[in-house]
PDB file of C-alpha atoms in Angstrom:
ATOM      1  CA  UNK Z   1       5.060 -49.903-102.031  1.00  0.00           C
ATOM      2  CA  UNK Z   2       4.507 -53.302 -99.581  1.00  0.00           C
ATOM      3  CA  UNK Z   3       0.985 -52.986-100.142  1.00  0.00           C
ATOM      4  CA  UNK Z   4       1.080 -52.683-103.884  1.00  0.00           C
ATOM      5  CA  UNK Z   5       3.790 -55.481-104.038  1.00  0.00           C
ATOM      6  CA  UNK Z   6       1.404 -57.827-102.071  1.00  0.00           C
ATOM      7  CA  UNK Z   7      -1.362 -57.229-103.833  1.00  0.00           C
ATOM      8  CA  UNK Z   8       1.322 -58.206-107.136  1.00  0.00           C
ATOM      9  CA  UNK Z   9       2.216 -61.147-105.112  1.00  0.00           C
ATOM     10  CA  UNK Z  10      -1.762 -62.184-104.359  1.00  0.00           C
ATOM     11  CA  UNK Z  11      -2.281 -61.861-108.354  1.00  0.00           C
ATOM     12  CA  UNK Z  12       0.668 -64.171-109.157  1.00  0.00           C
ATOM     13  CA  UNK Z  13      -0.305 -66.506-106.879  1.00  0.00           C
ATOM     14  CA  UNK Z  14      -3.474 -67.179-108.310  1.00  0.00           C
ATOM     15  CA  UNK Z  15      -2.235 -67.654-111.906  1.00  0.00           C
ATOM     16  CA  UNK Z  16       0.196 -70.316-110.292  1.00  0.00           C
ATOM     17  CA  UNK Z  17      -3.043 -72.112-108.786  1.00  0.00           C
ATOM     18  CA  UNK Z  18      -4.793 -71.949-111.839  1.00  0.00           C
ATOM     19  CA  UNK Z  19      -1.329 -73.806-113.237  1.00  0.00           C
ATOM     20  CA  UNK Z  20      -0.872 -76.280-110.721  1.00  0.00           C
ATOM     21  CA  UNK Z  21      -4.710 -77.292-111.244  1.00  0.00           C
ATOM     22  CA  UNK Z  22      -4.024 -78.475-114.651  1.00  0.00           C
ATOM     23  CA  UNK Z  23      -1.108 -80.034-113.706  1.00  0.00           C
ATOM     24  CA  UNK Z  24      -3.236 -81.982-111.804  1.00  0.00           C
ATOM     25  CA  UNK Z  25      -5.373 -82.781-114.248  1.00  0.00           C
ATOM     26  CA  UNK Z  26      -2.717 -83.418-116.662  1.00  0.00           C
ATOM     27  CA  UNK Z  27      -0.859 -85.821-113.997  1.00  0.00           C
ATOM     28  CA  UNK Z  28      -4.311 -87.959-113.639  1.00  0.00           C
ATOM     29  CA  UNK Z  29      -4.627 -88.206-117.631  1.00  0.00           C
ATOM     30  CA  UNK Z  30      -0.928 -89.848-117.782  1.00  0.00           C
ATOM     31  CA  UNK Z  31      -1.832 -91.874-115.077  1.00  0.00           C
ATOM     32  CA  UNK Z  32      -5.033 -92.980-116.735  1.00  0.00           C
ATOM     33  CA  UNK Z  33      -2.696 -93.751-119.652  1.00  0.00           C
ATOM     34  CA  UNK Z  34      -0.111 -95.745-117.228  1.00  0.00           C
ATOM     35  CA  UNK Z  35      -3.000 -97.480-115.851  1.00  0.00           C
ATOM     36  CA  UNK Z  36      -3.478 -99.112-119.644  1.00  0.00           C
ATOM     37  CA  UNK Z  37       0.037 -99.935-120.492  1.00  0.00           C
ATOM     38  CA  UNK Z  38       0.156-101.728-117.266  1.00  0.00           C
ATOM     39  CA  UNK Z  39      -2.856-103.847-118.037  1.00  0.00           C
ATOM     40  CA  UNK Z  40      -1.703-104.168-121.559  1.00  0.00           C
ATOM     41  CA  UNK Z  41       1.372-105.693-120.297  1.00  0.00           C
ATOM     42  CA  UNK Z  42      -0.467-108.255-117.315  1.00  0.00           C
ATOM     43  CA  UNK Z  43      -2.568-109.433-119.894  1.00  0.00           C
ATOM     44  CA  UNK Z  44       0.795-110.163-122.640  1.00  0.00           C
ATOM     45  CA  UNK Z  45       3.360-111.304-119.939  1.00  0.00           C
ATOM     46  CA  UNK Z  46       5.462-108.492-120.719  1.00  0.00           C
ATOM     47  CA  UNK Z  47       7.629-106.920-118.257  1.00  0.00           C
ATOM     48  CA  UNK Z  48       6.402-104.028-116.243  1.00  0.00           C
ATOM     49  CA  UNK Z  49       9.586-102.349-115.188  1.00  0.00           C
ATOM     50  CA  UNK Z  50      11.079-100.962-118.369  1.00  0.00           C
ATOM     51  CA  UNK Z  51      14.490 -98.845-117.411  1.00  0.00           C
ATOM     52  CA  UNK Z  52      14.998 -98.156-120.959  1.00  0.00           C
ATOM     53  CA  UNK Z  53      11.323 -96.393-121.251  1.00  0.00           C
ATOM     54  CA  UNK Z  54      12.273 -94.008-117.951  1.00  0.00           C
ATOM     55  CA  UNK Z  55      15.443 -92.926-119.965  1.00  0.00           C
ATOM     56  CA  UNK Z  56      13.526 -91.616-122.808  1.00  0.00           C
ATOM     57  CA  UNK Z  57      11.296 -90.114-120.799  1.00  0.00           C
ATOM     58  CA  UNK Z  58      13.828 -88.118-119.080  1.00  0.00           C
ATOM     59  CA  UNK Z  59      15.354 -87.457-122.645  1.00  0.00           C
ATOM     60  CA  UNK Z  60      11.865 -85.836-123.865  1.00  0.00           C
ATOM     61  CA  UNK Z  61      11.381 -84.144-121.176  1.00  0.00           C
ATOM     62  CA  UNK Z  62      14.632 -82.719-121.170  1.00  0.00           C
ATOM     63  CA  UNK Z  63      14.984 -81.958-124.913  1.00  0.00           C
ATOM     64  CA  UNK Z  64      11.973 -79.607-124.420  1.00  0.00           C
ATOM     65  CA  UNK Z  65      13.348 -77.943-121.324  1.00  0.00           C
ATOM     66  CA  UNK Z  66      13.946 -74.279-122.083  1.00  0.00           C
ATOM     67  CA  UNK Z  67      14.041 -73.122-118.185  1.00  0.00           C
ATOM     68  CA  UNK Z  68      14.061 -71.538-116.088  1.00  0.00           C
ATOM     69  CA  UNK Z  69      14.124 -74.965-114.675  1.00  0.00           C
ATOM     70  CA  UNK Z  70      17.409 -76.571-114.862  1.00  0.00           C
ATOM     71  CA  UNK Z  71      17.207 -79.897-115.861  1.00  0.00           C
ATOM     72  CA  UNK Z  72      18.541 -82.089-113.350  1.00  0.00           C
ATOM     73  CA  UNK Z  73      15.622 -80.310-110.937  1.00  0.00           C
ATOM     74  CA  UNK Z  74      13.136 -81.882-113.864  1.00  0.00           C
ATOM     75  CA  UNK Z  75      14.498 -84.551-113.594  1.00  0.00           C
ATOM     76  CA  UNK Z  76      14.043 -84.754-109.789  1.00  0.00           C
ATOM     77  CA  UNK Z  77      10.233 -83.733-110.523  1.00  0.00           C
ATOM     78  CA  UNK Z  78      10.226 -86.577-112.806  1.00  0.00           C
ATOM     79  CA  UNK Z  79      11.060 -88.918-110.430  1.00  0.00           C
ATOM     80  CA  UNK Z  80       8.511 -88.270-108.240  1.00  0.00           C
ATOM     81  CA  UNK Z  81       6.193 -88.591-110.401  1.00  0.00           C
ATOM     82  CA  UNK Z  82       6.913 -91.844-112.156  1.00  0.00           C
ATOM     83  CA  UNK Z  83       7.113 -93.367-108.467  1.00  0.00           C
ATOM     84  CA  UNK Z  84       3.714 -91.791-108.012  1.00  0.00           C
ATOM     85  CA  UNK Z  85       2.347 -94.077-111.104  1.00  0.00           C
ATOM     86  CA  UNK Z  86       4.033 -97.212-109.649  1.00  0.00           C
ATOM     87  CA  UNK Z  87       2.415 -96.478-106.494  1.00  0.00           C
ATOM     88  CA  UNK Z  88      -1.016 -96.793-108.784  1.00  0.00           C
ATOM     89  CA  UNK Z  89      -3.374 -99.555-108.461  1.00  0.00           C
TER      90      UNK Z  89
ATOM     91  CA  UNK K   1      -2.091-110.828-129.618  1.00  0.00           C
ATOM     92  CA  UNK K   2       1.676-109.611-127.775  1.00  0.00           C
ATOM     93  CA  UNK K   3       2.468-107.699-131.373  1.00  0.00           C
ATOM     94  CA  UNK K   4      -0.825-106.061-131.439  1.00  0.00           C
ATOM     95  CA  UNK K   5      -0.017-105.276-127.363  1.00  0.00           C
ATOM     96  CA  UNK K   6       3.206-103.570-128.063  1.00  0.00           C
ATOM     97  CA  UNK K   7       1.694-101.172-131.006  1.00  0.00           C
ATOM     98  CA  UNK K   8      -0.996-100.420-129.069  1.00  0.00           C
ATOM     99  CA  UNK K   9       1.425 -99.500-126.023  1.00  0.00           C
ATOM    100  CA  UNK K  10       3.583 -97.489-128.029  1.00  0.00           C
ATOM    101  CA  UNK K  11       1.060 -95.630-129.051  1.00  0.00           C
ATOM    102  CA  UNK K  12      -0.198 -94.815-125.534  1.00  0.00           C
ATOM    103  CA  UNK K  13       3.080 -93.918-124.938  1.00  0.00           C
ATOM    104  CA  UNK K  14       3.717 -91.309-127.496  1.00  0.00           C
ATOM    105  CA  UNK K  15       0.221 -89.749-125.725  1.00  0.00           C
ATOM    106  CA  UNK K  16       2.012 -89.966-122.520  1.00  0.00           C
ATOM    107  CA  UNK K  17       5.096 -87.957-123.999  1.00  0.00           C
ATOM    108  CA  UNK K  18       2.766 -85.288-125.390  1.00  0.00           C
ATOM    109  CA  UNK K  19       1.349 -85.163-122.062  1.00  0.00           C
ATOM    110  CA  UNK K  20       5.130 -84.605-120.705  1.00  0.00           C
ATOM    111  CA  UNK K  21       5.708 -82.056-122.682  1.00  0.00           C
ATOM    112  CA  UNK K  22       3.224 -79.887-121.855  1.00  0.00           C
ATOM    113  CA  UNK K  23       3.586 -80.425-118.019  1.00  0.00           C
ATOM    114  CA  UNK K  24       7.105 -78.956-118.653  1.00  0.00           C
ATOM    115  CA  UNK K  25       6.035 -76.383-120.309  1.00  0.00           C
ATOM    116  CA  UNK K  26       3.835 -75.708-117.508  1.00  0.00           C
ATOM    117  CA  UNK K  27       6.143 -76.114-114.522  1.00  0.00           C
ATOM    118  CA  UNK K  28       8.653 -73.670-116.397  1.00  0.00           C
ATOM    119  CA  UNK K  29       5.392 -71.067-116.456  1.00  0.00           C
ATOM    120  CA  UNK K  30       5.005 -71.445-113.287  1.00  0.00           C
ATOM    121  CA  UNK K  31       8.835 -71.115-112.739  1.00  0.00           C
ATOM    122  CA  UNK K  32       8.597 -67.588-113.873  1.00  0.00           C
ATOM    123  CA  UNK K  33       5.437 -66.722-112.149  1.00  0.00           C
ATOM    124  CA  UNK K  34       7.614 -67.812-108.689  1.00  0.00           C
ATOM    125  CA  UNK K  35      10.793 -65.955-110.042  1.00  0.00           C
ATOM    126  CA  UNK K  36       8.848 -62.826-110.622  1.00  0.00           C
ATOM    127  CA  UNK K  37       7.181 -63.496-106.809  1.00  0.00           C
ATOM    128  CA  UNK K  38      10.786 -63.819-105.243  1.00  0.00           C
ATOM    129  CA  UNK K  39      11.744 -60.517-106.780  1.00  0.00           C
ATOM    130  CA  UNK K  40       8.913 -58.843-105.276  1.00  0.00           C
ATOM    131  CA  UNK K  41       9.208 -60.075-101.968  1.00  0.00           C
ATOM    132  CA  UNK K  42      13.364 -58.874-102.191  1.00  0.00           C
ATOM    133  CA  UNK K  43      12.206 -55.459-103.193  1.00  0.00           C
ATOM    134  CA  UNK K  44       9.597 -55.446-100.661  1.00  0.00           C
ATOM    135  CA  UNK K  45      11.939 -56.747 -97.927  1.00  0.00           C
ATOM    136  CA  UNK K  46       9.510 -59.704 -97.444  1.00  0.00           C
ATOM    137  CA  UNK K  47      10.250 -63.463 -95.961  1.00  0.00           C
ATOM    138  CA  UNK K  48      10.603 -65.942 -98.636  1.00  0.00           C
ATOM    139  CA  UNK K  49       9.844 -68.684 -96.893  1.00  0.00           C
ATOM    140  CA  UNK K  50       6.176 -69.003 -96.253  1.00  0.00           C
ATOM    141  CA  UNK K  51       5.180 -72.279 -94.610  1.00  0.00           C
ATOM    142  CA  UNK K  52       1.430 -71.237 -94.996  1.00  0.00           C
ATOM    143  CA  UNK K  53       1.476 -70.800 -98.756  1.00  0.00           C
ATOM    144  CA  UNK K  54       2.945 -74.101 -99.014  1.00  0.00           C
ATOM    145  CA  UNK K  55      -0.009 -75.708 -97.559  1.00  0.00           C
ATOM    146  CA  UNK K  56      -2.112 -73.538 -99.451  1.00  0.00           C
ATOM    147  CA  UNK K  57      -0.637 -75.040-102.601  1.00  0.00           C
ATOM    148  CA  UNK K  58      -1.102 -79.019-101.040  1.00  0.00           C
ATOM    149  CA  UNK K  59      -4.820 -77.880-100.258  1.00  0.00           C
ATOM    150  CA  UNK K  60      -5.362 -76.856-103.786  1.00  0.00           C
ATOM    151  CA  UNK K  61      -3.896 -79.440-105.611  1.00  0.00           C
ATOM    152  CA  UNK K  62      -5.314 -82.097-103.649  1.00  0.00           C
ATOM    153  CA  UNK K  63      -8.775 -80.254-103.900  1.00  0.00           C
ATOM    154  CA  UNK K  64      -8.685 -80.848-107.508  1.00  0.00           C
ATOM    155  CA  UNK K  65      -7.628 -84.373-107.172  1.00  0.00           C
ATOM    156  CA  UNK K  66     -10.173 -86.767-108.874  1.00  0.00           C
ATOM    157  CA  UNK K  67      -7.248 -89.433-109.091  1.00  0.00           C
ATOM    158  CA  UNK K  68      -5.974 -92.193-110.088  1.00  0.00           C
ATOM    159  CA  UNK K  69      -3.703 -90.477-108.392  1.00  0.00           C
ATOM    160  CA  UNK K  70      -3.572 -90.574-104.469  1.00  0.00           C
ATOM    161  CA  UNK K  71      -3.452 -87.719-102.809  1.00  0.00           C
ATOM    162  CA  UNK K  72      -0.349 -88.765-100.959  1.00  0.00           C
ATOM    163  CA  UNK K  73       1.356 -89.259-104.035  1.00  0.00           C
ATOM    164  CA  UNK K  74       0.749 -86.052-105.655  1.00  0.00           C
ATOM    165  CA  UNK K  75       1.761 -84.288-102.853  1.00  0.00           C
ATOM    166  CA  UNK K  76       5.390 -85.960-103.234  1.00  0.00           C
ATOM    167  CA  UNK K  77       5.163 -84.626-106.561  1.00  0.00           C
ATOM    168  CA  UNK K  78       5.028 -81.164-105.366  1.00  0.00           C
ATOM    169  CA  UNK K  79       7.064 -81.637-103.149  1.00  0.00           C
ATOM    170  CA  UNK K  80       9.624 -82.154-105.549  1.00  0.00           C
ATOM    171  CA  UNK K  81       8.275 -79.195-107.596  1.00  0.00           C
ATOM    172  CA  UNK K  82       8.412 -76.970-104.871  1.00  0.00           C
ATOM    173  CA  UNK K  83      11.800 -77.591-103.973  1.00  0.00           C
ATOM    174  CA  UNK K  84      12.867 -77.029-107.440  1.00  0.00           C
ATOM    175  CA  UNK K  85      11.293 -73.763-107.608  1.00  0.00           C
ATOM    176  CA  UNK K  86      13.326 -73.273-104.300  1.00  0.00           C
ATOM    177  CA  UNK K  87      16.694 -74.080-106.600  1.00  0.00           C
ATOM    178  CA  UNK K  88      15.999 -71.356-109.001  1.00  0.00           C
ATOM    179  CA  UNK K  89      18.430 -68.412-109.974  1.00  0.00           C
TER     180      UNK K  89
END
């Protein structure tokens, strides 16, 4: 019963790498993406920091949340990852 | 020139909320695949906690990583991810 249930676990586990691989890739398109707002908005003196843009990204992500994520824990994982793309250069 | 800035910004940004979208979808997939790994392990009687997997996760991700993003920086992000998985019930 262990041995079946690790060899379940083993299985599992590689469908969550294949996952987190394109969330990778996913990540590094919005932050190709990020990249070109923030040069659109050096070259047309417009602000970067944009606290009205961060709550509607929390609000689409959130509208969209059917869980088993709650969605203050998305919006943790959000967090993290827009500091990520300010940490871009 | 500042006009023609902000339509083309929105419109990178409704590519970024696409983008958003499907990483949620994602992360709650992967939610699943982690609930369905916990109740193995309970049935099985095995630790939860596994320090190693963890940095089997960081080493995949971070193989994967052709940036922007740093590797640092994406390894906040899971951090973040992981410990949401952590707060699932």
């Amino acid at each position: 019963m262990s041995e079946e249930a690790i060899q379940k676990i083993e299985a599992l586990r590689k469908d969550i790498d294949v996952i987190d691989r394109d969330i990778v890739s996913r990540l590094n398109e919005r932050a190709n993406l990020a990249l070109e707002i923030r040069k659109l908005k050096a070259e047309s003196n417009l602000q970067l920091y944009d606290p009205e843009r961060e709550e509607r990204i929390f609000n689409n992500i959130t509208s969209v949340n059917n869980g088993p994520l709650y969605d203050d824990d998305l919006r943790g994982i959000y967090e993290a990852i827009l500091q990520a793309m300010k940490a871009l250069d």
